[in-house]
Amino acid sequence: RQRSGGSTSDVINPSPKPVILANTWYDIAFSVIGNQVSASLDGALIGSATLSDTTPHGGLALGSVYGGVEYDDVSASAP
């Protein structure tokens, strides 16, 4: 999701949506370079998009809309 002008919108909407199973660990990766963003699940690209604005350096947020989630070994780095 991207926040702009006080509202949020989905940036990447994979189609078909990946099947996520309970009690299963997945490797997820997000890349944001300039205004290009991509998402991968277990090493496979599941979507990409071009943002309307260049993303400034700054925050990272992870969350879940539909249930509980656990994260392990989270890192963020500059290219």
PDB file of N, CA, C and O in Angstrom:
ATOM      1  N   ARG A   1       0.850  -1.175   0.000  1.00  0.00           N
ATOM      2  CA  ARG A   1       0.000   0.000   0.000  1.00  0.00           C
ATOM      3  C   ARG A   1       0.886   1.225   0.000  1.00  0.00           C
ATOM      4  O   ARG A   1       1.970   1.211   0.537  1.00  0.00           O
ATOM      5  N   GLN A   2       0.374   2.273  -0.589  1.00  0.00           N
ATOM      6  CA  GLN A   2       1.085   3.540  -0.664  1.00  0.00           C
ATOM      7  C   GLN A   2       0.235   4.616  -0.028  1.00  0.00           C
ATOM      8  O   GLN A   2      -0.971   4.661  -0.238  1.00  0.00           O
ATOM      9  N   ARG A   3       0.878   5.468   0.769  1.00  0.00           N
ATOM     10  CA  ARG A   3       0.164   6.576   1.381  1.00  0.00           C
ATOM     11  C   ARG A   3       0.521   7.842   0.623  1.00  0.00           C
ATOM     12  O   ARG A   3       1.678   8.163   0.432  1.00  0.00           O
ATOM     13  N   SER A   4      -0.508   8.557   0.197  1.00  0.00           N
ATOM     14  CA  SER A   4      -0.301   9.800  -0.538  1.00  0.00           C
ATOM     15  C   SER A   4      -1.495  10.708  -0.307  1.00  0.00           C
ATOM     16  O   SER A   4      -2.639  10.275  -0.433  1.00  0.00           O
ATOM     17  N   GLY A   5      -1.222  11.954   0.048  1.00  0.00           N
ATOM     18  CA  GLY A   5      -2.308  12.913   0.235  1.00  0.00           C
ATOM     19  C   GLY A   5      -3.295  12.524   1.311  1.00  0.00           C
ATOM     20  O   GLY A   5      -4.469  12.833   1.210  1.00  0.00           O
ATOM     21  N   GLY A   6      -2.844  11.797   2.343  1.00  0.00           N
ATOM     22  CA  GLY A   6      -3.716  11.421   3.443  1.00  0.00           C
ATOM     23  C   GLY A   6      -4.540  10.169   3.215  1.00  0.00           C
ATOM     24  O   GLY A   6      -5.345   9.796   4.057  1.00  0.00           O
ATOM     25  N   SER A   7      -4.383   9.520   2.070  1.00  0.00           N
ATOM     26  CA  SER A   7      -5.118   8.276   1.830  1.00  0.00           C
ATOM     27  C   SER A   7      -4.151   7.179   1.398  1.00  0.00           C
ATOM     28  O   SER A   7      -3.016   7.441   1.031  1.00  0.00           O
ATOM     29  N   THR A   8      -4.617   5.932   1.449  1.00  0.00           N
ATOM     30  CA  THR A   8      -3.788   4.805   1.043  1.00  0.00           C
ATOM     31  C   THR A   8      -4.426   4.102  -0.149  1.00  0.00           C
ATOM     32  O   THR A   8      -5.641   4.145  -0.346  1.00  0.00           O
ATOM     33  N   SER A   9      -3.574   3.457  -0.936  1.00  0.00           N
ATOM     34  CA  SER A   9      -4.069   2.692  -2.078  1.00  0.00           C
ATOM     35  C   SER A   9      -3.153   1.495  -2.294  1.00  0.00           C
ATOM     36  O   SER A   9      -1.978   1.528  -1.948  1.00  0.00           O
ATOM     37  N   ASP A  10      -3.718   0.431  -2.856  1.00  0.00           N
ATOM     38  CA  ASP A  10      -2.917  -0.744  -3.184  1.00  0.00           C
ATOM     39  C   ASP A  10      -2.000  -0.407  -4.346  1.00  0.00           C
ATOM     40  O   ASP A  10      -2.413   0.244  -5.307  1.00  0.00           O
ATOM     41  N   VAL A  11      -0.765  -0.867  -4.260  1.00  0.00           N
ATOM     42  CA  VAL A  11       0.213  -0.615  -5.318  1.00  0.00           C
ATOM     43  C   VAL A  11       0.335  -1.838  -6.213  1.00  0.00           C
ATOM     44  O   VAL A  11       0.336  -1.735  -7.424  1.00  0.00           O
ATOM     45  N   ILE A  12       0.440  -3.013  -5.607  1.00  0.00           N
ATOM     46  CA  ILE A  12       0.575  -4.253  -6.364  1.00  0.00           C
ATOM     47  C   ILE A  12      -0.603  -5.157  -6.030  1.00  0.00           C
ATOM     48  O   ILE A  12      -0.872  -5.431  -4.871  1.00  0.00           O
ATOM     49  N   ASN A  13      -1.311  -5.594  -7.052  1.00  0.00           N
ATOM     50  CA  ASN A  13      -2.436  -6.516  -6.904  1.00  0.00           C
ATOM     51  C   ASN A  13      -2.171  -7.744  -7.767  1.00  0.00           C
ATOM     52  O   ASN A  13      -2.551  -7.775  -8.941  1.00  0.00           O
ATOM     53  N   PRO A  14      -1.495  -8.765  -7.210  1.00  0.00           N
ATOM     54  CA  PRO A  14      -1.175  -9.944  -8.014  1.00  0.00           C
ATOM     55  C   PRO A  14      -2.435 -10.638  -8.536  1.00  0.00           C
ATOM     56  O   PRO A  14      -3.443 -10.708  -7.848  1.00  0.00           O
ATOM     57  N   SER A  15      -2.338 -11.120  -9.760  1.00  0.00           N
ATOM     58  CA  SER A  15      -3.441 -11.880 -10.329  1.00  0.00           C
ATOM     59  C   SER A  15      -2.854 -13.051 -11.116  1.00  0.00           C
ATOM     60  O   SER A  15      -2.101 -12.837 -12.055  1.00  0.00           O
ATOM     61  N   PRO A  16      -3.149 -14.257 -10.706  1.00  0.00           N
ATOM     62  CA  PRO A  16      -3.998 -14.610  -9.556  1.00  0.00           C
ATOM     63  C   PRO A  16      -3.271 -14.351  -8.242  1.00  0.00           C
ATOM     64  O   PRO A  16      -2.046 -14.313  -8.198  1.00  0.00           O
ATOM     65  N   LYS A  17      -4.047 -14.159  -7.192  1.00  0.00           N
ATOM     66  CA  LYS A  17      -3.453 -13.949  -5.873  1.00  0.00           C
ATOM     67  C   LYS A  17      -2.805 -15.244  -5.401  1.00  0.00           C
ATOM     68  O   LYS A  17      -3.352 -16.326  -5.601  1.00  0.00           O
ATOM     69  N   PRO A  18      -1.603 -15.152  -4.779  1.00  0.00           N
ATOM     70  CA  PRO A  18      -0.952 -16.369  -4.296  1.00  0.00           C
ATOM     71  C   PRO A  18      -1.747 -17.005  -3.165  1.00  0.00           C
ATOM     72  O   PRO A  18      -2.420 -16.311  -2.402  1.00  0.00           O
ATOM     73  N   VAL A  19      -1.686 -18.312  -3.080  1.00  0.00           N
ATOM     74  CA  VAL A  19      -2.346 -19.043  -1.999  1.00  0.00           C
ATOM     75  C   VAL A  19      -1.418 -19.027  -0.790  1.00  0.00           C
ATOM     76  O   VAL A  19      -0.269 -19.458  -0.877  1.00  0.00           O
ATOM     77  N   ILE A  20      -1.901 -18.500   0.316  1.00  0.00           N
ATOM     78  CA  ILE A  20      -1.131 -18.427   1.557  1.00  0.00           C
ATOM     79  C   ILE A  20      -1.783 -19.376   2.557  1.00  0.00           C
ATOM     80  O   ILE A  20      -2.965 -19.241   2.871  1.00  0.00           O
ATOM     81  N   LEU A  21      -1.014 -20.344   3.028  1.00  0.00           N
ATOM     82  CA  LEU A  21      -1.534 -21.355   3.956  1.00  0.00           C
ATOM     83  C   LEU A  21      -1.142 -21.040   5.387  1.00  0.00           C
ATOM     84  O   LEU A  21      -0.029 -20.560   5.637  1.00  0.00           O
ATOM     85  N   ALA A  22      -2.019 -21.326   6.320  1.00  0.00           N
ATOM     86  CA  ALA A  22      -1.729 -21.141   7.740  1.00  0.00           C
ATOM     87  C   ALA A  22      -0.581 -22.052   8.155  1.00  0.00           C
ATOM     88  O   ALA A  22      -0.385 -23.133   7.593  1.00  0.00           O
ATOM     89  N   ASN A  23       0.172 -21.602   9.148  1.00  0.00           N
ATOM     90  CA  ASN A  23       1.273 -22.371   9.730  1.00  0.00           C
ATOM     91  C   ASN A  23       2.347 -22.747   8.706  1.00  0.00           C
ATOM     92  O   ASN A  23       2.945 -23.807   8.792  1.00  0.00           O
ATOM     93  N   THR A  24       2.559 -21.890   7.728  1.00  0.00           N
ATOM     94  CA  THR A  24       3.566 -22.107   6.698  1.00  0.00           C
ATOM     95  C   THR A  24       4.438 -20.859   6.605  1.00  0.00           C
ATOM     96  O   THR A  24       3.918 -19.741   6.573  1.00  0.00           O
ATOM     97  N   TRP A  25       5.765 -21.049   6.570  1.00  0.00           N
ATOM     98  CA  TRP A  25       6.692 -19.932   6.434  1.00  0.00           C
ATOM     99  C   TRP A  25       6.929 -19.646   4.963  1.00  0.00           C
ATOM    100  O   TRP A  25       7.039 -20.553   4.144  1.00  0.00           O
ATOM    101  N   TYR A  26       7.016 -18.368   4.616  1.00  0.00           N
ATOM    102  CA  TYR A  26       7.276 -17.934   3.252  1.00  0.00           C
ATOM    103  C   TYR A  26       8.413 -16.924   3.255  1.00  0.00           C
ATOM    104  O   TYR A  26       8.574 -16.163   4.210  1.00  0.00           O
ATOM    105  N   ASP A  27       9.179 -16.885   2.164  1.00  0.00           N
ATOM    106  CA  ASP A  27      10.162 -15.831   1.949  1.00  0.00           C
ATOM    107  C   ASP A  27       9.491 -14.759   1.108  1.00  0.00           C
ATOM    108  O   ASP A  27       9.018 -15.036  -0.007  1.00  0.00           O
ATOM    109  N   ILE A  28       9.412 -13.543   1.658  1.00  0.00           N
ATOM    110  CA  ILE A  28       8.829 -12.441   0.907  1.00  0.00           C
ATOM    111  C   ILE A  28       9.890 -11.366   0.713  1.00  0.00           C
ATOM    112  O   ILE A  28      10.765 -11.188   1.558  1.00  0.00           O
ATOM    113  N   ALA A  29       9.824 -10.684  -0.398  1.00  0.00           N
ATOM    114  CA  ALA A  29      10.774  -9.613  -0.682  1.00  0.00           C
ATOM    115  C   ALA A  29      10.062  -8.483  -1.405  1.00  0.00           C
ATOM    116  O   ALA A  29       9.203  -8.724  -2.255  1.00  0.00           O
ATOM    117  N   PHE A  30      10.419  -7.266  -1.023  1.00  0.00           N
ATOM    118  CA  PHE A  30       9.908  -6.071  -1.676  1.00  0.00           C
ATOM    119  C   PHE A  30      11.095  -5.232  -2.101  1.00  0.00           C
ATOM    120  O   PHE A  30      12.069  -5.116  -1.366  1.00  0.00           O
ATOM    121  N   SER A  31      11.013  -4.652  -3.259  1.00  0.00           N
ATOM    122  CA  SER A  31      12.065  -3.774  -3.754  1.00  0.00           C
ATOM    123  C   SER A  31      11.436  -2.462  -4.177  1.00  0.00           C
ATOM    124  O   SER A  31      10.433  -2.454  -4.905  1.00  0.00           O
ATOM    125  N   VAL A  32      11.993  -1.364  -3.680  1.00  0.00           N
ATOM    126  CA  VAL A  32      11.550  -0.038  -4.089  1.00  0.00           C
ATOM    127  C   VAL A  32      12.795   0.749  -4.462  1.00  0.00           C
ATOM    128  O   VAL A  32      13.635   1.026  -3.619  1.00  0.00           O
ATOM    129  N   ILE A  33      12.920   1.058  -5.738  1.00  0.00           N
ATOM    130  CA  ILE A  33      14.042   1.846  -6.228  1.00  0.00           C
ATOM    131  C   ILE A  33      13.463   2.969  -7.082  1.00  0.00           C
ATOM    132  O   ILE A  33      12.845   2.710  -8.119  1.00  0.00           O
ATOM    133  N   GLY A  34      13.632   4.191  -6.593  1.00  0.00           N
ATOM    134  CA  GLY A  34      13.008   5.329  -7.276  1.00  0.00           C
ATOM    135  C   GLY A  34      11.505   5.179  -7.229  1.00  0.00           C
ATOM    136  O   GLY A  34      10.920   5.061  -6.164  1.00  0.00           O
ATOM    137  N   ASN A  35      10.863   5.122  -8.388  1.00  0.00           N
ATOM    138  CA  ASN A  35       9.406   4.948  -8.405  1.00  0.00           C
ATOM    139  C   ASN A  35       8.997   3.553  -8.884  1.00  0.00           C
ATOM    140  O   ASN A  35       7.844   3.309  -9.203  1.00  0.00           O
ATOM    141  N   GLN A  36       9.965   2.608  -8.907  1.00  0.00           N
ATOM    142  CA  GLN A  36       9.678   1.226  -9.308  1.00  0.00           C
ATOM    143  C   GLN A  36       9.571   0.347  -8.067  1.00  0.00           C
ATOM    144  O   GLN A  36      10.450   0.369  -7.208  1.00  0.00           O
ATOM    145  N   VAL A  37       8.509  -0.431  -7.966  1.00  0.00           N
ATOM    146  CA  VAL A  37       8.297  -1.313  -6.815  1.00  0.00           C
ATOM    147  C   VAL A  37       7.960  -2.713  -7.329  1.00  0.00           C
ATOM    148  O   VAL A  37       7.292  -2.866  -8.342  1.00  0.00           O
ATOM    149  N   SER A  38       8.485  -3.731  -6.626  1.00  0.00           N
ATOM    150  CA  SER A  38       8.170  -5.115  -6.996  1.00  0.00           C
ATOM    151  C   SER A  38       8.030  -5.955  -5.730  1.00  0.00           C
ATOM    152  O   SER A  38       8.551  -5.604  -4.676  1.00  0.00           O
ATOM    153  N   ALA A  39       7.326  -7.072  -5.865  1.00  0.00           N
ATOM    154  CA  ALA A  39       7.115  -7.990  -4.755  1.00  0.00           C
ATOM    155  C   ALA A  39       7.359  -9.414  -5.228  1.00  0.00           C
ATOM    156  O   ALA A  39       6.955  -9.783  -6.333  1.00  0.00           O
ATOM    157  N   SER A  40       8.028 -10.207  -4.377  1.00  0.00           N
ATOM    158  CA  SER A  40       8.306 -11.611  -4.689  1.00  0.00           C
ATOM    159  C   SER A  40       7.878 -12.487  -3.525  1.00  0.00           C
ATOM    160  O   SER A  40       7.934 -12.075  -2.365  1.00  0.00           O
ATOM    161  N   LEU A  41       7.447 -13.686  -3.841  1.00  0.00           N
ATOM    162  CA  LEU A  41       7.056 -14.677  -2.847  1.00  0.00           C
ATOM    163  C   LEU A  41       7.810 -15.959  -3.160  1.00  0.00           C
ATOM    164  O   LEU A  41       7.695 -16.491  -4.276  1.00  0.00           O
ATOM    165  N   ASP A  42       8.594 -16.436  -2.198  1.00  0.00           N
ATOM    166  CA  ASP A  42       9.434 -17.626  -2.374  1.00  0.00           C
ATOM    167  C   ASP A  42      10.260 -17.559  -3.659  1.00  0.00           C
ATOM    168  O   ASP A  42      10.386 -18.520  -4.412  1.00  0.00           O
ATOM    169  N   GLY A  43      10.817 -16.369  -3.932  1.00  0.00           N
ATOM    170  CA  GLY A  43      11.722 -16.185  -5.059  1.00  0.00           C
ATOM    171  C   GLY A  43      11.055 -15.918  -6.399  1.00  0.00           C
ATOM    172  O   GLY A  43      11.735 -15.661  -7.383  1.00  0.00           O
ATOM    173  N   ALA A  44       9.734 -15.972  -6.456  1.00  0.00           N
ATOM    174  CA  ALA A  44       9.020 -15.729  -7.717  1.00  0.00           C
ATOM    175  C   ALA A  44       8.357 -14.352  -7.690  1.00  0.00           C
ATOM    176  O   ALA A  44       7.662 -14.010  -6.726  1.00  0.00           O
ATOM    177  N   LEU A  45       8.580 -13.574  -8.738  1.00  0.00           N
ATOM    178  CA  LEU A  45       7.960 -12.257  -8.844  1.00  0.00           C
ATOM    179  C   LEU A  45       6.442 -12.422  -8.904  1.00  0.00           C
ATOM    180  O   LEU A  45       5.929 -13.188  -9.724  1.00  0.00           O
ATOM    181  N   ILE A  46       5.722 -11.728  -8.022  1.00  0.00           N
ATOM    182  CA  ILE A  46       4.253 -11.817  -8.039  1.00  0.00           C
ATOM    183  C   ILE A  46       3.612 -10.515  -8.495  1.00  0.00           C
ATOM    184  O   ILE A  46       2.410 -10.464  -8.697  1.00  0.00           O
ATOM    185  N   GLY A  47       4.413  -9.457  -8.654  1.00  0.00           N
ATOM    186  CA  GLY A  47       3.854  -8.212  -9.161  1.00  0.00           C
ATOM    187  C   GLY A  47       4.854  -7.085  -9.129  1.00  0.00           C
ATOM    188  O   GLY A  47       5.834  -7.123  -8.389  1.00  0.00           O
ATOM    189  N   SER A  48       4.598  -6.081  -9.966  1.00  0.00           N
ATOM    190  CA  SER A  48       5.426  -4.880  -9.985  1.00  0.00           C
ATOM    191  C   SER A  48       4.557  -3.711 -10.416  1.00  0.00           C
ATOM    192  O   SER A  48       3.480  -3.896 -10.985  1.00  0.00           O
ATOM    193  N   ALA A  49       5.042  -2.507 -10.123  1.00  0.00           N
ATOM    194  CA  ALA A  49       4.275  -1.315 -10.458  1.00  0.00           C
ATOM    195  C   ALA A  49       5.202  -0.113 -10.515  1.00  0.00           C
ATOM    196  O   ALA A  49       6.320  -0.144 -10.007  1.00  0.00           O
ATOM    197  N   THR A  50       4.709   0.933 -11.134  1.00  0.00           N
ATOM    198  CA  THR A  50       5.395   2.218 -11.155  1.00  0.00           C
ATOM    199  C   THR A  50       4.581   3.180 -10.295  1.00  0.00           C
ATOM    200  O   THR A  50       3.388   3.374 -10.554  1.00  0.00           O
ATOM    201  N   LEU A  51       5.223   3.739  -9.283  1.00  0.00           N
ATOM    202  CA  LEU A  51       4.551   4.682  -8.399  1.00  0.00           C
ATOM    203  C   LEU A  51       4.441   6.039  -9.089  1.00  0.00           C
ATOM    204  O   LEU A  51       5.265   6.387  -9.936  1.00  0.00           O
ATOM    205  N   SER A  52       3.443   6.817  -8.700  1.00  0.00           N
ATOM    206  CA  SER A  52       3.252   8.133  -9.304  1.00  0.00           C
ATOM    207  C   SER A  52       4.330   9.118  -8.865  1.00  0.00           C
ATOM    208  O   SER A  52       4.628  10.065  -9.583  1.00  0.00           O
ATOM    209  N   ASP A  53       4.916   8.901  -7.692  1.00  0.00           N
ATOM    210  CA  ASP A  53       5.974   9.758  -7.179  1.00  0.00           C
ATOM    211  C   ASP A  53       7.164   8.903  -6.776  1.00  0.00           C
ATOM    212  O   ASP A  53       7.001   7.743  -6.411  1.00  0.00           O
ATOM    213  N   THR A  54       8.348   9.485  -6.801  1.00  0.00           N
ATOM    214  CA  THR A  54       9.523   8.802  -6.280  1.00  0.00           C
ATOM    215  C   THR A  54       9.347   8.638  -4.780  1.00  0.00           C
ATOM    216  O   THR A  54       8.921   9.562  -4.092  1.00  0.00           O
ATOM    217  N   THR A  55       9.646   7.456  -4.264  1.00  0.00           N
ATOM    218  CA  THR A  55       9.494   7.184  -2.839  1.00  0.00           C
ATOM    219  C   THR A  55      10.665   7.787  -2.075  1.00  0.00           C
ATOM    220  O   THR A  55      11.816   7.481  -2.386  1.00  0.00           O
ATOM    221  N   PRO A  56      10.398   8.633  -1.089  1.00  0.00           N
ATOM    222  CA  PRO A  56      11.496   9.199  -0.308  1.00  0.00           C
ATOM    223  C   PRO A  56      12.107   8.135   0.601  1.00  0.00           C
ATOM    224  O   PRO A  56      11.477   7.125   0.905  1.00  0.00           O
ATOM    225  N   HIS A  57      13.351   8.366   1.000  1.00  0.00           N
ATOM    226  CA  HIS A  57      13.971   7.469   1.971  1.00  0.00           C
ATOM    227  C   HIS A  57      13.160   7.557   3.255  1.00  0.00           C
ATOM    228  O   HIS A  57      12.660   8.608   3.616  1.00  0.00           O
ATOM    229  N   GLY A  58      13.033   6.449   3.959  1.00  0.00           N
ATOM    230  CA  GLY A  58      12.284   6.550   5.208  1.00  0.00           C
ATOM    231  C   GLY A  58      11.742   5.243   5.689  1.00  0.00           C
ATOM    232  O   GLY A  58      12.426   4.234   5.682  1.00  0.00           O
ATOM    233  N   GLY A  59      10.486   5.246   6.080  1.00  0.00           N
ATOM    234  CA  GLY A  59       9.885   4.178   6.845  1.00  0.00           C
ATOM    235  C   GLY A  59       9.604   2.893   6.093  1.00  0.00           C
ATOM    236  O   GLY A  59       9.558   2.839   4.877  1.00  0.00           O
ATOM    237  N   LEU A  60       9.426   1.869   6.888  1.00  0.00           N
ATOM    238  CA  LEU A  60       9.061   0.544   6.429  1.00  0.00           C
ATOM    239  C   LEU A  60       7.971   0.051   7.363  1.00  0.00           C
ATOM    240  O   LEU A  60       8.077   0.205   8.579  1.00  0.00           O
ATOM    241  N   ALA A  61       6.905  -0.508   6.813  1.00  0.00           N
ATOM    242  CA  ALA A  61       5.818  -1.022   7.636  1.00  0.00           C
ATOM    243  C   ALA A  61       5.384  -2.382   7.117  1.00  0.00           C
ATOM    244  O   ALA A  61       5.307  -2.599   5.912  1.00  0.00           O
ATOM    245  N   LEU A  62       5.133  -3.305   8.019  1.00  0.00           N
ATOM    246  CA  LEU A  62       4.621  -4.629   7.687  1.00  0.00           C
ATOM    247  C   LEU A  62       3.352  -4.851   8.490  1.00  0.00           C
ATOM    248  O   LEU A  62       3.278  -4.475   9.658  1.00  0.00           O
ATOM    249  N   GLY A  63       2.367  -5.476   7.884  1.00  0.00           N
ATOM    250  CA  GLY A  63       1.130  -5.707   8.607  1.00  0.00           C
ATOM    251  C   GLY A  63       0.278  -6.762   7.934  1.00  0.00           C
ATOM    252  O   GLY A  63       0.625  -7.298   6.885  1.00  0.00           O
ATOM    253  N   SER A  64      -0.848  -7.056   8.544  1.00  0.00           N
ATOM    254  CA  SER A  64      -1.781  -8.039   8.028  1.00  0.00           C
ATOM    255  C   SER A  64      -3.194  -7.500   8.166  1.00  0.00           C
ATOM    256  O   SER A  64      -3.540  -6.926   9.191  1.00  0.00           O
ATOM    257  N   VAL A  65      -4.000  -7.700   7.147  1.00  0.00           N
ATOM    258  CA  VAL A  65      -5.373  -7.222   7.168  1.00  0.00           C
ATOM    259  C   VAL A  65      -6.320  -8.292   7.688  1.00  0.00           C
ATOM    260  O   VAL A  65      -7.255  -8.011   8.418  1.00  0.00           O
ATOM    261  N   TYR A  66      -6.073  -9.561   7.334  1.00  0.00           N
ATOM    262  CA  TYR A  66      -7.063 -10.606   7.579  1.00  0.00           C
ATOM    263  C   TYR A  66      -6.726 -11.594   8.681  1.00  0.00           C
ATOM    264  O   TYR A  66      -7.387 -12.596   8.807  1.00  0.00           O
ATOM    265  N   GLY A  67      -5.682 -11.366   9.445  1.00  0.00           N
ATOM    266  CA  GLY A  67      -5.388 -12.317  10.502  1.00  0.00           C
ATOM    267  C   GLY A  67      -4.029 -12.093  11.113  1.00  0.00           C
ATOM    268  O   GLY A  67      -3.327 -11.151  10.767  1.00  0.00           O
ATOM    269  N   GLY A  68      -3.658 -12.988  11.999  1.00  0.00           N
ATOM    270  CA  GLY A  68      -2.373 -12.897  12.668  1.00  0.00           C
ATOM    271  C   GLY A  68      -1.231 -13.232  11.725  1.00  0.00           C
ATOM    272  O   GLY A  68      -1.401 -13.955  10.748  1.00  0.00           O
ATOM    273  N   VAL A  69      -0.068 -12.703  12.030  1.00  0.00           N
ATOM    274  CA  VAL A  69       1.098 -12.931  11.196  1.00  0.00           C
ATOM    275  C   VAL A  69       2.350 -12.833  12.061  1.00  0.00           C
ATOM    276  O   VAL A  69       2.354 -12.138  13.070  1.00  0.00           O
ATOM    277  N   GLU A  70       3.384 -13.576  11.714  1.00  0.00           N
ATOM    278  CA  GLU A  70       4.669 -13.499  12.384  1.00  0.00           C
ATOM    279  C   GLU A  70       5.734 -13.185  11.350  1.00  0.00           C
ATOM    280  O   GLU A  70       5.679 -13.682  10.230  1.00  0.00           O
ATOM    281  N   TYR A  71       6.714 -12.349  11.736  1.00  0.00           N
ATOM    282  CA  TYR A  71       7.838 -12.024  10.858  1.00  0.00           C
ATOM    283  C   TYR A  71       9.114 -12.441  11.549  1.00  0.00           C
ATOM    284  O   TYR A  71       9.248 -12.353  12.761  1.00  0.00           O
ATOM    285  N   ASP A  72      10.088 -12.881  10.762  1.00  0.00           N
ATOM    286  CA  ASP A  72      11.383 -13.287  11.291  1.00  0.00           C
ATOM    287  C   ASP A  72      12.456 -12.812  10.315  1.00  0.00           C
ATOM    288  O   ASP A  72      12.258 -12.855   9.100  1.00  0.00           O
ATOM    289  N   ASP A  73      13.576 -12.354  10.840  1.00  0.00           N
ATOM    290  CA  ASP A  73      14.706 -11.936  10.010  1.00  0.00           C
ATOM    291  C   ASP A  73      14.325 -10.846   9.019  1.00  0.00           C
ATOM    292  O   ASP A  73      14.558 -10.965   7.810  1.00  0.00           O
ATOM    293  N   VAL A  74      13.778  -9.746   9.495  1.00  0.00           N
ATOM    294  CA  VAL A  74      13.417  -8.626   8.652  1.00  0.00           C
ATOM    295  C   VAL A  74      14.617  -7.696   8.516  1.00  0.00           C
ATOM    296  O   VAL A  74      15.303  -7.405   9.477  1.00  0.00           O
ATOM    297  N   SER A  75      14.885  -7.252   7.280  1.00  0.00           N
ATOM    298  CA  SER A  75      15.966  -6.291   7.079  1.00  0.00           C
ATOM    299  C   SER A  75      15.568  -5.299   5.992  1.00  0.00           C
ATOM    300  O   SER A  75      14.752  -5.606   5.129  1.00  0.00           O
ATOM    301  N   ALA A  76      16.151  -4.131   6.056  1.00  0.00           N
ATOM    302  CA  ALA A  76      15.956  -3.106   5.037  1.00  0.00           C
ATOM    303  C   ALA A  76      17.317  -2.529   4.720  1.00  0.00           C
ATOM    304  O   ALA A  76      18.134  -2.315   5.618  1.00  0.00           O
ATOM    305  N   SER A  77      17.581  -2.280   3.438  1.00  0.00           N
ATOM    306  CA  SER A  77      18.884  -1.735   3.055  1.00  0.00           C
ATOM    307  C   SER A  77      18.737  -0.835   1.855  1.00  0.00           C
ATOM    308  O   SER A  77      17.786  -0.931   1.097  1.00  0.00           O
ATOM    309  N   ALA A  78      19.696   0.047   1.697  1.00  0.00           N
ATOM    310  CA  ALA A  78      19.725   0.937   0.537  1.00  0.00           C
ATOM    311  C   ALA A  78      20.501   0.243  -0.580  1.00  0.00           C
ATOM    312  O   ALA A  78      21.453  -0.477  -0.311  1.00  0.00           O
ATOM    313  N   PRO A  79      20.078   0.470  -1.834  1.00  0.00           N
ATOM    314  CA  PRO A  79      20.783  -0.168  -2.956  1.00  0.00           C
ATOM    315  C   PRO A  79      22.188   0.386  -3.133  1.00  0.00           C
ATOM    316  O   PRO A  79      22.509   1.439  -2.710  1.00  0.00           O
TER     317      PRO A  79
END
